[in-house]
Amino acid sequence: MRTLLALIALLFVACGPATPDADEPAGDPFDPHLLYPLAEGNVWSYNVDTGDEQPTLAITRVIARVDDRVEVTSGGDPVVYELRAEGIWRPGTETWLLRAPVREGSEWASPQGMTARVTSTQATVETPAGSFEGCVRVEESGGEDERYVQTVYCPEIGPVYLESRMQLTTTPAPIRVIARMLGYDLAGE
């Protein structure tokens, strides 16, 4: 159970933050800062399917933003991100969450030896919060444990769908966790 909870927490903090300043010109709809708009106070809620009968409620929120540094939590220790011109940087792992240009086929290094790849810029997702179109699907895979993480980001909304699969040596079948957006409040917008 502890491993499953850690996997859920990892799933949400891996989806980190960013928000452009209000005076920045509108441009690329797939700008990393628009794909995950993170102003202090922004909140996303998810229905998390861990394979149990009842889904779990998960809430991700931006708890602090000072200049280009953002702290995000999903109930555990905050994760720090840096908003850079090139995208959203994870200083703790020295990898990108999202890196411009976000185009189908774009790739960058991800934590734990994984590689992130944009597999669609026109993804459609159905969630309890509604239907979302014109979204970006990023798939992370590889590394020693052959983990797979899929995140669908919708412009000016954030991540609406997350999926994580991992094979543990203690279980015969891979662990699969899926989170679907229940709602969001972009208080900082």
GROMACS .gro file of C-alpha atoms in nm:
model
  189
    1MET     CA    1   0.000   0.000   0.000
    2ARG     CA    2   0.285   0.241   0.083
    3THR     CA    3   0.433   0.184  -0.265
    4LEU     CA    4   0.094   0.253  -0.424
    5LEU     CA    5   0.056   0.581  -0.233
    6ALA     CA    6   0.407   0.685  -0.330
    7LEU     CA    7   0.324   0.609  -0.694
    8ILE     CA    8   0.010   0.825  -0.674
    9ALA     CA    9   0.207   1.114  -0.523
   10LEU     CA   10   0.480   1.077  -0.789
   11LEU     CA   11   0.217   1.077  -1.060
   12PHE     CA   12   0.084   1.415  -0.956
   13VAL     CA   13   0.402   1.601  -0.871
   14ALA     CA   14   0.558   1.481  -1.192
   15CYS     CA   15   0.302   1.691  -1.367
   16GLY     CA   16   0.442   2.017  -1.228
   17PRO     CA   17   0.357   2.381  -1.299
   18ALA     CA   18   0.395   2.707  -1.486
   19THR     CA   19   0.209   3.022  -1.577
   20PRO     CA   20   0.303   3.311  -1.801
   21ASP     CA   21   0.277   3.663  -1.671
   22ALA     CA   22  -0.048   3.838  -1.759
   23ASP     CA   23   0.135   4.094  -1.972
   24GLU     CA   24   0.303   3.834  -2.195
   25PRO     CA   25   0.161   3.822  -2.548
   26ALA     CA   26  -0.055   3.528  -2.648
   27GLY     CA   27   0.122   3.309  -2.899
   28ASP     CA   28   0.190   2.939  -2.924
   29PRO     CA   29  -0.106   2.749  -2.773
   30PHE     CA   30   0.142   2.473  -2.686
   31ASP     CA   31   0.374   2.700  -2.489
   32PRO     CA   32   0.468   2.495  -2.180
   33HIS     CA   33   0.353   2.780  -1.954
   34LEU     CA   34   0.004   2.767  -2.109
   35LEU     CA   35  -0.013   2.387  -2.098
   36TYR     CA   36   0.026   2.396  -1.720
   37PRO     CA   37  -0.095   2.739  -1.602
   38LEU     CA   38   0.036   2.768  -1.248
   39ALA     CA   39  -0.036   3.074  -1.050
   40GLU     CA   40  -0.043   3.059  -0.673
   41GLY     CA   41  -0.381   2.925  -0.565
   42ASN     CA   42  -0.451   2.716  -0.876
   43VAL     CA   43  -0.606   2.379  -0.787
   44TRP     CA   44  -0.685   2.061  -0.983
   45SER     CA   45  -0.882   1.763  -0.851
   46TYR     CA   46  -0.870   1.410  -0.990
   47ASN     CA   47  -1.051   1.080  -0.963
   48VAL     CA   48  -0.764   0.832  -0.919
   49ASP     CA   49  -0.821   0.469  -1.015
   50THR     CA   50  -0.569   0.247  -0.839
   51GLY     CA   51  -0.748  -0.077  -0.921
   52ASP     CA   52  -0.952  -0.071  -0.599
   53GLU     CA   53  -1.332  -0.067  -0.610
   54GLN     CA   54  -1.355   0.300  -0.512
   55PRO     CA   55  -1.147   0.572  -0.676
   56THR     CA   56  -0.936   0.802  -0.462
   57LEU     CA   57  -0.969   1.180  -0.463
   58ALA     CA   58  -0.640   1.360  -0.530
   59ILE     CA   59  -0.593   1.734  -0.516
   60THR     CA   60  -0.294   1.914  -0.664
   61ARG     CA   61  -0.240   2.277  -0.577
   62VAL     CA   62   0.010   2.556  -0.628
   63ILE     CA   63   0.104   2.659  -0.277
   64ALA     CA   64   0.366   2.923  -0.359
   65ARG     CA   65   0.511   3.121  -0.645
   66VAL     CA   66   0.799   3.361  -0.599
   67ASP     CA   67   0.935   3.506  -0.922
   68ASP     CA   68   1.014   3.203  -1.142
   69ARG     CA   69   1.002   2.941  -0.865
   70VAL     CA   70   0.680   2.750  -0.804
   71GLU     CA   71   0.589   2.497  -0.532
   72VAL     CA   72   0.326   2.234  -0.601
   73THR     CA   73   0.186   1.972  -0.369
   74SER     CA   74  -0.050   1.678  -0.392
   75GLY     CA   75  -0.065   1.631  -0.017
   76GLY     CA   76   0.301   1.545   0.036
   77ASP     CA   77   0.619   1.747   0.039
   78PRO     CA   78   0.612   2.031  -0.215
   79VAL     CA   79   0.796   1.993  -0.542
   80VAL     CA   80   0.982   2.297  -0.674
   81TYR     CA   81   0.975   2.396  -1.039
   82GLU     CA   82   1.144   2.681  -1.223
   83LEU     CA   83   0.971   2.866  -1.502
   84ARG     CA   84   1.224   2.928  -1.776
   85ALA     CA   85   1.192   3.068  -2.127
   86GLU     CA   86   1.244   2.714  -2.263
   87GLY     CA   87   0.973   2.561  -2.046
   88ILE     CA   88   0.920   2.413  -1.700
   89TRP     CA   89   1.238   2.293  -1.528
   90ARG     CA   90   1.264   2.045  -1.239
   91PRO     CA   91   1.572   2.161  -1.044
   92GLY     CA   92   1.555   1.858  -0.813
   93THR     CA   93   1.623   1.619  -1.103
   94GLU     CA   94   1.773   1.867  -1.350
   95THR     CA   95   1.519   1.765  -1.614
   96TRP     CA   96   1.230   1.929  -1.798
   97LEU     CA   97   0.864   1.872  -1.722
   98LEU     CA   98   0.772   2.042  -2.051
   99ARG     CA   99   1.020   2.188  -2.297
  100ALA     CA  100   0.954   2.414  -2.594
  101PRO     CA  101   0.892   2.376  -2.872
  102VAL     CA  102   0.611   2.136  -2.784
  103ARG     CA  103   0.549   1.966  -3.116
  104GLU     CA  104   0.461   1.609  -3.207
  105GLY     CA  105   0.783   1.408  -3.193
  106SER     CA  106   0.968   1.650  -2.960
  107GLU     CA  107   1.176   1.470  -2.694
  108TRP     CA  108   1.371   1.559  -2.381
  109ALA     CA  109   1.531   1.383  -2.084
  110SER     CA  110   1.299   1.298  -1.797
  111PRO     CA  111   1.374   1.183  -1.437
  112GLN     CA  112   1.520   0.842  -1.354
  113GLY     CA  113   1.666   0.788  -1.700
  114MET     CA  114   1.334   0.815  -1.879
  115THR     CA  115   1.269   1.002  -2.203
  116ALA     CA  116   0.966   1.227  -2.252
  117ARG     CA  117   0.811   1.243  -2.599
  118VAL     CA  118   0.520   1.444  -2.736
  119THR     CA  119   0.299   1.185  -2.907
  120SER     CA  120   0.006   1.412  -2.997
  121THR     CA  121  -0.087   1.778  -3.012
  122GLN     CA  122  -0.452   1.701  -3.095
  123ALA     CA  123  -0.546   1.458  -2.818
  124THR     CA  124  -0.908   1.430  -2.703
  125VAL     CA  125  -0.990   1.312  -2.352
  126GLU     CA  126  -1.319   1.240  -2.173
  127THR     CA  127  -1.312   1.299  -1.796
  128PRO     CA  128  -1.571   1.358  -1.524
  129ALA     CA  129  -1.492   1.731  -1.572
  130GLY     CA  130  -1.593   1.712  -1.940
  131SER     CA  131  -1.454   1.652  -2.285
  132PHE     CA  132  -1.124   1.818  -2.378
  133GLU     CA  133  -0.991   1.856  -2.732
  134GLY     CA  134  -0.674   1.995  -2.890
  135CYS     CA  135  -0.459   1.875  -2.601
  136VAL     CA  136  -0.096   1.762  -2.583
  137ARG     CA  137  -0.010   1.405  -2.486
  138VAL     CA  138   0.337   1.352  -2.338
  139GLU     CA  139   0.460   0.997  -2.278
  140GLU     CA  140   0.758   0.924  -2.055
  141SER     CA  141   0.920   0.582  -2.064
  142GLY     CA  142   1.242   0.391  -2.009
  143GLY     CA  143   1.482   0.398  -1.720
  144GLU     CA  144   1.582   0.110  -1.499
  145ASP     CA  145   1.232   0.019  -1.381
  146GLU     CA  146   1.073   0.060  -1.727
  147ARG     CA  147   0.814   0.300  -1.587
  148TYR     CA  148   0.560   0.454  -1.822
  149VAL     CA  149   0.386   0.786  -1.754
  150GLN     CA  150   0.134   0.951  -1.985
  151THR     CA  151   0.008   1.302  -1.920
  152VAL     CA  152  -0.244   1.492  -2.130
  153TYR     CA  153  -0.215   1.870  -2.093
  154CYS     CA  154  -0.484   2.102  -2.227
  155PRO     CA  155  -0.393   2.464  -2.305
  156GLU     CA  156  -0.492   2.708  -2.030
  157ILE     CA  157  -0.627   2.423  -1.814
  158GLY     CA  158  -0.338   2.191  -1.723
  159PRO     CA  159  -0.318   1.813  -1.695
  160VAL     CA  160  -0.658   1.649  -1.743
  161TYR     CA  161  -0.544   1.285  -1.765
  162LEU     CA  162  -0.251   1.101  -1.611
  163GLU     CA  163  -0.155   0.738  -1.632
  164SER     CA  164   0.137   0.560  -1.471
  165ARG     CA  165   0.244   0.197  -1.508
  166MET     CA  166   0.527   0.026  -1.331
  167GLN     CA  167   0.636  -0.331  -1.277
  168LEU     CA  168   0.736  -0.406  -0.919
  169THR     CA  169   0.932  -0.715  -0.821
  170THR     CA  170   0.677  -0.779  -0.543
  171THR     CA  171   0.374  -0.815  -0.775
  172PRO     CA  172   0.318  -1.037  -1.079
  173ALA     CA  173   0.119  -0.775  -1.271
  174PRO     CA  174   0.220  -0.417  -1.337
  175ILE     CA  175   0.074  -0.149  -1.112
  176ARG     CA  176  -0.141   0.092  -1.309
  177VAL     CA  177  -0.276   0.420  -1.177
  178ILE     CA  178  -0.506   0.643  -1.383
  179ALA     CA  179  -0.618   0.992  -1.284
  180ARG     CA  180  -0.900   1.174  -1.461
  181MET     CA  181  -0.979   1.538  -1.390
  182LEU     CA  182  -1.283   1.608  -1.173
  183GLY     CA  183  -1.246   1.983  -1.177
  184TYR     CA  184  -1.010   2.278  -1.157
  185ASP     CA  185  -0.999   2.631  -1.021
  186LEU     CA  186  -0.747   2.865  -1.178
  187ALA     CA  187  -0.770   3.120  -0.900
  188GLY     CA  188  -0.457   3.302  -1.010
  189GLU     CA  189  -0.588   3.377  -1.357
   0.00000   0.00000   0.00000
